[in-house]
mmCIF file of C-alpha atoms in Angstrom:
data_model
loop_
_atom_site.group_PDB
_atom_site.id
_atom_site.type_symbol
_atom_site.label_atom_id
_atom_site.label_comp_id
_atom_site.label_asym_id
_atom_site.label_seq_id
_atom_site.Cartn_x
_atom_site.Cartn_y
_atom_site.Cartn_z
ATOM 1 C CA MET A 256 101.412 111.185 90.242
ATOM 2 C CA ALA A 257 105.015 111.053 91.308
ATOM 3 C CA ARG A 258 104.956 109.608 95.175
ATOM 4 C CA ALA A 259 108.143 108.700 97.626
ATOM 5 C CA GLU A 260 106.523 105.638 98.654
ATOM 6 C CA ASN A 261 106.588 104.629 95.022
ATOM 7 C CA LYS A 262 110.158 103.690 95.071
ATOM 8 C CA VAL A 263 109.604 101.087 97.501
ATOM 9 C CA VAL A 264 106.868 99.125 95.498
ATOM 10 C CA ALA A 265 108.277 99.927 92.332
ATOM 11 C CA SER A 266 108.555 96.626 90.138
ATOM 12 C CA GLY A 267 112.137 95.078 89.034
ATOM 13 C CA THR A 268 111.171 96.138 85.327
ATOM 14 C CA ALA A 269 110.529 99.702 86.501
ATOM 15 C CA ARG A 270 113.810 99.847 88.584
ATOM 16 C CA MET A 271 115.705 98.079 85.243
ATOM 17 C CA VAL A 272 113.997 100.849 82.957
ATOM 18 C CA ALA A 273 115.054 103.692 85.357
ATOM 19 C CA ALA A 274 118.814 102.298 85.504
ATOM 20 C CA LEU A 275 119.293 102.174 82.204
ATOM 21 C CA ALA A 276 117.513 105.427 80.970
ATOM 22 C CA LYS A 277 119.723 107.155 83.930
ATOM 23 C CA ALA A 278 122.826 105.385 81.989
ATOM 24 C CA LEU A 279 121.999 106.292 78.749
ATOM 25 C CA ARG A 280 121.161 109.787 79.272
ATOM 26 C CA GLU A 281 124.548 110.374 81.510
ATOM 27 C CA GLN A 282 126.489 108.504 78.467
ATOM 28 C CA LEU A 283 125.278 110.721 75.933
ATOM 29 C CA GLY A 284 126.131 113.769 78.297
ATOM 30 C CA LEU A 285 122.423 114.876 78.431
ATOM 31 C CA THR A 286 121.280 116.538 81.679
ATOM 32 C CA GLN A 287 117.509 115.720 82.695
ATOM 33 C CA GLU A 288 116.185 118.686 81.558
ATOM 34 C CA GLU A 289 117.589 118.133 77.905
ATOM 35 C CA LEU A 290 116.218 114.624 77.587
ATOM 36 C CA GLY A 291 112.651 116.028 78.968
ATOM 37 C CA LYS A 292 112.804 118.276 76.167
ATOM 38 C CA MET A 293 113.947 115.731 73.595
ATOM 39 C CA ILE A 294 110.980 113.648 74.548
ATOM 40 C CA GLY A 295 108.300 116.062 75.538
ATOM 41 C CA TYR A 296 108.721 115.803 79.399
ATOM 42 C CA THR A 297 109.523 118.313 82.116
ATOM 43 C CA ALA A 298 112.780 117.531 84.091
ATOM 44 C CA SER A 299 111.146 116.648 86.783
ATOM 45 C CA ALA A 300 109.312 113.773 85.100
ATOM 46 C CA ILE A 301 112.602 112.502 83.998
ATOM 47 C CA SER A 302 114.011 112.549 87.625
ATOM 48 C CA ALA A 303 110.804 110.809 89.080
ATOM 49 C CA MET A 304 111.236 107.878 86.559
ATOM 50 C CA GLU A 305 114.873 107.780 87.165
ATOM 51 C CA THR A 306 114.286 107.335 91.049
ATOM 52 C CA CYS A 307 110.924 105.458 90.353
ATOM 53 C CA ALA A 308 108.746 108.256 92.199
ATOM 54 C CA GLN A 309 106.724 107.729 89.068
ATOM 55 C CA PRO A 310 107.601 104.706 86.474
ATOM 56 C CA ALA A 311 107.822 105.028 83.173
ATOM 57 C CA SER A 312 104.583 105.085 81.394
ATOM 58 C CA ASP A 313 104.006 103.188 78.076
ATOM 59 C CA LYS A 314 104.495 106.557 76.196
ATOM 60 C CA MET A 315 107.801 107.288 77.526
ATOM 61 C CA LEU A 316 109.182 104.296 76.915
ATOM 62 C CA VAL A 317 108.258 104.745 73.327
ATOM 63 C CA ALA A 318 110.013 108.396 73.410
ATOM 64 C CA LEU A 319 113.077 107.053 75.333
ATOM 65 C CA GLU A 320 113.585 104.408 72.959
ATOM 66 C CA LYS A 321 113.527 106.850 69.907
ATOM 67 C CA ALA A 322 115.395 109.603 71.876
ATOM 68 C CA ILE A 323 118.540 107.037 73.672
ATOM 69 C CA GLY A 324 117.741 103.750 72.809
ATOM 70 C CA GLY A 325 120.585 103.509 70.210
ATOM 71 C CA GLY A 326 118.836 100.972 67.984
ATOM 72 C CA LEU A 327 118.919 98.299 70.927
ATOM 73 C CA GLY A 328 115.308 97.834 71.311
ATOM 74 C CA LEU A 329 115.505 97.656 74.943
ATOM 75 C CA PHE A 330 112.972 100.181 75.962
ATOM 76 C CA GLU A 331 110.791 98.671 73.460
ATOM 77 C CA LYS A 332 111.125 95.290 75.004
ATOM 78 C CA ALA A 333 110.379 96.745 78.501
ATOM 79 C CA ARG A 334 107.090 97.976 77.384
ATOM 80 C CA LYS A 335 105.628 94.271 77.519
ATOM 81 C CA TRP A 336 107.002 93.626 81.017
ATOM 82 C CA MET A 337 106.135 96.806 82.144
ATOM 83 C CA LEU A 338 102.380 96.817 81.241
ATOM 84 C CA LEU A 339 101.925 92.994 82.497
ATOM 85 C CA GLU A 340 102.930 93.767 85.814
ATOM 86 C CA LYS A 341 100.173 96.779 85.915
ATOM 87 C CA TYR A 342 97.801 93.834 85.586
ATOM 88 C CA PRO A 343 96.351 92.401 88.396
ATOM 89 C CA ALA A 344 98.099 89.411 89.489
ATOM 90 C CA ARG A 345 94.901 87.156 88.824
ATOM 91 C CA PHE A 346 95.101 88.529 84.942
ATOM 92 C CA ARG A 347 98.933 88.565 84.133
ATOM 93 C CA GLY A 348 99.039 84.709 83.506
ATOM 94 C CA PHE A 349 96.302 84.951 81.130
ATOM 95 C CA SER A 350 97.176 88.187 79.448
ATOM 96 C CA GLU A 351 100.229 86.747 77.538
ATOM 97 C CA MET A 352 98.075 84.093 76.287
ATOM 98 C CA GLU A 353 95.384 86.632 74.922
ATOM 99 C CA ALA A 354 98.035 88.918 73.526
ATOM 100 C CA GLY A 355 99.220 85.902 71.128
ATOM 101 C CA ALA A 356 95.646 84.055 70.876
ATOM 102 C CA VAL A 357 94.405 83.373 67.217
ATOM 103 C CA THR A 358 90.843 83.077 68.633
ATOM 104 C CA ILE A 359 89.247 85.090 71.344
ATOM 105 C CA CYS A 360 85.449 84.373 72.676
ATOM 106 C CA SER A 361 84.061 86.363 75.265
ATOM 107 C CA TYR A 362 80.818 86.415 77.136
ATOM 108 C CA ALA A 363 80.257 89.632 79.477
ATOM 109 C CA SER A 364 77.100 90.146 81.717
ATOM 110 C CA PHE A 365 78.004 92.952 83.901
ATOM 111 C CA VAL A 366 80.699 95.371 82.046
ATOM 112 C CA LEU A 367 82.119 95.554 78.726
ATOM 113 C CA ASP A 368 84.866 93.027 78.214
ATOM 114 C CA GLY A 369 88.433 95.012 78.881
ATOM 115 C CA LEU A 370 89.450 94.452 75.299
ATOM 116 C CA PHE A 371 86.670 97.142 73.803
ATOM 117 C CA GLN A 372 86.695 99.394 76.734
ATOM 118 C CA THR A 373 87.534 103.169 76.257
ATOM 119 C CA GLU A 374 89.783 105.108 78.311
ATOM 120 C CA ALA A 375 87.301 107.045 80.014
ATOM 121 C CA TYR A 376 84.816 103.847 80.561
ATOM 122 C CA ALA A 377 87.723 101.701 81.862
ATOM 123 C CA ARG A 378 88.562 105.079 84.310
ATOM 124 C CA ALA A 379 84.896 105.110 85.245
ATOM 125 C CA VAL A 380 84.692 101.420 86.298
ATOM 126 C CA ILE A 381 88.355 101.399 87.876
ATOM 127 C CA HIS A 382 87.305 104.499 89.922
ATOM 128 C CA GLY A 383 84.380 103.496 91.316
ATOM 129 C CA SER A 384 85.213 99.769 92.245
ATOM 130 C CA TYR A 385 85.857 98.511 95.667
ATOM 131 C CA PRO A 386 88.446 98.353 97.684
ATOM 132 C CA PRO A 387 89.214 101.904 96.003
ATOM 133 C CA VAL A 388 92.807 101.849 94.353
ATOM 134 C CA SER A 389 95.260 104.922 94.730
ATOM 135 C CA LYS A 390 95.554 107.395 92.099
ATOM 136 C CA GLN A 391 98.902 105.875 90.293
ATOM 137 C CA LYS A 392 97.236 102.534 90.533
ATOM 138 C CA GLU A 393 94.437 103.830 88.685
ATOM 139 C CA ASP A 394 96.413 105.523 86.271
ATOM 140 C CA GLU A 395 98.396 102.129 85.677
ATOM 141 C CA LEU A 396 95.259 99.786 85.363
ATOM 142 C CA VAL A 397 93.652 102.254 82.569
ATOM 143 C CA GLU A 398 96.840 102.378 80.754
ATOM 144 C CA ALA A 399 97.213 98.484 80.826
ATOM 145 C CA ARG A 400 93.727 98.054 79.815
ATOM 146 C CA VAL A 401 93.678 100.536 76.858
ATOM 147 C CA ALA A 402 96.864 99.019 75.681
ATOM 148 C CA ARG A 403 95.067 95.500 75.078
ATOM 149 C CA ARG A 404 93.130 97.146 72.409
ATOM 150 C CA ALA A 405 96.560 96.561 70.351
ATOM 151 C CA LEU A 406 95.546 93.222 69.733
ATOM 152 C CA PHE A 407 92.561 94.229 67.341
ATOM 153 C CA ASP A 408 95.579 95.468 64.872
ATOM 154 C CA ARG A 409 97.684 92.929 65.445
ATOM 155 C CA GLU A 410 99.193 90.697 62.378
ATOM 156 C CA PRO A 411 97.726 88.518 61.918
ATOM 157 C CA ALA A 412 94.681 89.773 63.097
ATOM 158 C CA PRO A 413 92.790 87.392 65.691
ATOM 159 C CA MET A 414 89.239 86.297 65.149
ATOM 160 C CA ILE A 415 87.609 88.215 68.228
ATOM 161 C CA GLU A 416 84.185 87.319 69.286
ATOM 162 C CA LEU A 417 81.785 89.006 72.121
ATOM 163 C CA ILE A 418 78.506 88.426 73.244
ATOM 164 C CA LEU A 419 77.071 90.565 75.780
ATOM 165 C CA GLU A 420 73.980 90.834 77.858
ATOM 166 C CA GLU A 421 72.082 94.116 76.643
ATOM 167 C CA SER A 422 71.879 95.329 80.088
ATOM 168 C CA VAL A 423 75.708 95.790 79.542
ATOM 169 C CA LEU A 424 74.825 98.629 77.129
ATOM 170 C CA ARG A 425 72.397 100.205 79.224
ATOM 171 C CA ARG A 426 74.109 100.581 82.434
ATOM 172 C CA PRO A 427 76.508 103.691 82.650
ATOM 173 C CA PHE A 428 79.626 104.204 84.575
ATOM 174 C CA GLY A 429 80.877 107.694 85.325
ATOM 175 C CA SER A 430 78.355 109.883 83.223
ATOM 176 C CA TRP A 431 75.810 109.000 80.117
ATOM 177 C CA ASP A 432 78.444 110.825 77.929
ATOM 178 C CA ILE A 433 80.661 108.051 79.040
ATOM 179 C CA LEU A 434 78.480 105.217 78.165
ATOM 180 C CA ARG A 435 77.524 107.034 74.584
ATOM 181 C CA GLU A 436 81.125 107.494 73.799
ATOM 182 C CA GLN A 437 81.557 103.880 74.512
ATOM 183 C CA LEU A 438 78.515 102.236 72.803
ATOM 184 C CA ARG A 439 79.859 104.192 69.360
ATOM 185 C CA SER A 440 83.442 103.083 69.742
ATOM 186 C CA LEU A 441 81.898 99.411 70.388
ATOM 187 C CA ALA A 442 79.658 99.870 66.984
ATOM 188 C CA ASN A 443 82.814 100.880 65.267
ATOM 189 C CA ASP A 444 84.486 97.720 66.534
ATOM 190 C CA ALA A 445 81.702 95.680 65.371
ATOM 191 C CA GLN A 446 82.717 96.696 62.047
ATOM 192 C CA ARG A 447 85.996 95.568 61.739
ATOM 193 C CA ASP A 448 86.602 92.222 59.629
ATOM 194 C CA ASN A 449 88.019 90.519 62.572
ATOM 195 C CA ILE A 450 85.500 91.164 64.983
ATOM 196 C CA CYS A 451 81.965 89.855 65.825
ATOM 197 C CA ILE A 452 79.817 91.243 68.226
ATOM 198 C CA GLN A 453 76.174 89.902 69.327
ATOM 199 C CA VAL A 454 73.821 91.198 71.992
ATOM 200 C CA LEU A 455 71.855 88.757 74.376
ATOM 201 C CA PRO A 456 68.242 90.562 74.936
ATOM 202 C CA MET A 457 67.242 91.540 78.496
ATOM 203 C CA ASN A 458 64.186 89.408 77.604
ATOM 204 C CA ARG A 459 65.700 86.178 76.954
ATOM 205 C CA GLY A 460 64.713 84.517 80.133
ATOM 206 C CA LEU A 461 61.033 84.922 78.988
ATOM 207 C CA ARG A 462 61.752 82.554 76.254
ATOM 208 C CA GLY A 463 62.178 80.072 79.065
ATOM 209 C CA ALA A 464 65.777 79.244 78.518
ATOM 210 C CA HIS A 465 68.969 81.497 79.521
ATOM 211 C CA ALA A 466 72.310 79.765 79.089
ATOM 212 C CA GLY A 467 74.218 82.717 80.236
ATOM 213 C CA GLU A 468 73.147 82.665 84.050
ATOM 214 C CA ARG A 469 76.379 81.471 85.323
ATOM 215 C CA GLY A 470 78.587 84.547 84.646
ATOM 216 C CA PRO A 471 80.985 85.625 82.251
ATOM 217 C CA MET A 472 83.582 83.651 80.557
ATOM 218 C CA LYS A 473 86.650 83.992 77.962
ATOM 219 C CA ILE A 474 87.454 81.172 75.626
ATOM 220 C CA VAL A 475 91.007 81.536 73.856
ATOM 221 C CA VAL A 476 92.394 79.498 71.026
ATOM 222 C CA THR A 477 96.235 79.873 71.409
ATOM 223 C CA GLU A 478 99.070 79.945 69.277
ATOM 224 C CA ASP A 479 99.495 76.211 69.592
ATOM 225 C CA HIS A 480 95.816 75.683 68.945
ATOM 226 C CA ASP A 481 95.174 74.730 72.587
ATOM 227 C CA HIS A 482 91.595 75.688 74.100
ATOM 228 C CA VAL A 483 91.711 77.557 77.432
ATOM 229 C CA VAL A 484 88.938 78.903 79.121
ATOM 230 C CA PHE A 485 89.435 82.160 81.759
ATOM 231 C CA MET A 486 86.804 83.272 84.318
ATOM 232 C CA GLU A 487 86.981 85.681 87.172
ATOM 233 C CA ILE A 488 84.875 85.598 90.060
ATOM 234 C CA GLU A 489 84.980 87.814 92.904
ATOM 235 C CA ASP A 490 88.815 88.873 92.260
ATOM 236 C CA GLN A 491 89.677 85.353 91.664
ATOM 237 C CA GLY A 492 90.993 84.469 88.257
ATOM 238 C CA ILE A 493 90.278 80.551 86.867
ATOM 239 C CA LEU A 494 92.172 79.263 84.385
ATOM 240 C CA VAL A 495 90.408 76.172 82.740
ATOM 241 C CA SER A 496 92.590 73.857 80.483
ATOM 242 C CA ASN A 497 91.256 70.120 81.168
ATOM 243 C CA PRO A 498 89.875 69.226 77.542
ATOM 244 C CA PRO A 499 86.620 67.587 79.191
ATOM 245 C CA GLU A 500 86.135 70.891 81.049
ATOM 246 C CA VAL A 501 86.734 73.068 78.451
ATOM 247 C CA ALA A 502 84.722 71.160 76.148
ATOM 248 C CA GLN A 503 81.517 71.625 78.369
ATOM 249 C CA LEU A 504 82.090 75.474 78.895
ATOM 250 C CA ALA A 505 82.484 75.962 74.972
ATOM 251 C CA HIS A 506 79.205 74.101 74.298
ATOM 252 C CA ARG A 507 77.387 76.374 76.979
ATOM 253 C CA TYR A 508 79.062 79.267 75.656
ATOM 254 C CA ALA A 509 77.670 77.937 71.815
ATOM 255 C CA LYS A 510 74.175 78.204 73.604
ATOM 256 C CA ILE A 511 74.807 81.711 74.667
ATOM 257 C CA ARG A 512 75.872 82.506 70.890
ATOM 258 C CA ALA A 513 72.767 80.687 69.738
ATOM 259 C CA GLN A 514 70.321 82.693 72.095
ATOM 260 C CA ALA A 515 72.061 86.235 71.213
ATOM 261 C CA LEU A 516 70.821 88.551 68.222
ATOM 262 C CA SER A 517 72.637 88.286 64.991
ATOM 263 C CA PRO A 518 75.779 90.781 64.701
ATOM 264 C CA ASP A 519 73.420 92.923 62.286
ATOM 265 C CA ASP A 520 70.489 93.076 64.493
ATOM 266 C CA SER A 521 73.192 93.611 67.631
ATOM 267 C CA LEU A 522 74.787 96.453 65.708
ATOM 268 C CA SER A 523 71.340 98.276 65.035
ATOM 269 C CA LEU A 524 70.957 98.161 68.583
ATOM 270 C CA ILE A 525 73.967 99.329 69.540
ATOM 271 C CA GLU A 526 73.508 102.459 67.441
ATOM 272 C CA ARG A 527 70.048 102.882 68.511
ATOM 273 C CA LEU A 528 71.179 103.063 72.228
ATOM 274 C CA ALA A 529 73.819 105.284 71.734
ATOM 275 C CA GLY A 530 71.515 107.748 69.783
ATOM 276 C CA GLU A 531 69.141 107.530 72.653
ATOM 277 C CA GLN A 532 71.609 109.147 75.129
ATOM 278 C CA GLU A 533 72.050 112.373 72.669
#
């Protein structure tokens, strides 16, 4: 939503995009209304973008590139930085690493890993978080989170592995319909060639060993084949790159994987739980 206060807190990239869009629009002799009609927005939306009352969304940047970009690719390049600035500060450094990773291994213990979240699920999680965020910030966080799914179709495709607690599959956010949609999306993702999903059963602790009791983690192999671990604890992002520490966490992750259901059994469980919400 366009707000006057957004002009004060707008990022440097948002200001640059606004100035560039206005300059190119005027150079082409277009009014705000004419540009809006070209890209499917109202004149008010164009005005809000140019004044930073409502910075350009990722969708608008794509449209601006086609309409007035002139083949320069500037709006396309701005997409990366606009999305990056929408992430929480604790996640920004890691997000670039994730986007270029060749392998991503995640263990999720309370909510589904952000890479796999549907828009409705992401919005329900973000909307219900504490302290609450403004509607604009909520929209920005949802957009940034959903945009991460582009990684699934990147060329070359990264190998992505997700292990999640069974309780994550049973914990609704927003509504049971949202959870059902999320489970169906997860089942579809599990059938991609570059994705492996496993579920750690809720009764695992009854076996006398549960390697995941210390919480979630994400292990990434970078383009340079470095191994790093990212963990979020109470709004604090921790990036571990010291080889001995990474090795210890990788061993713990391997144990979690060994204690989880097979990919086939995990998919069957996800599909069954999705059906139970009918």
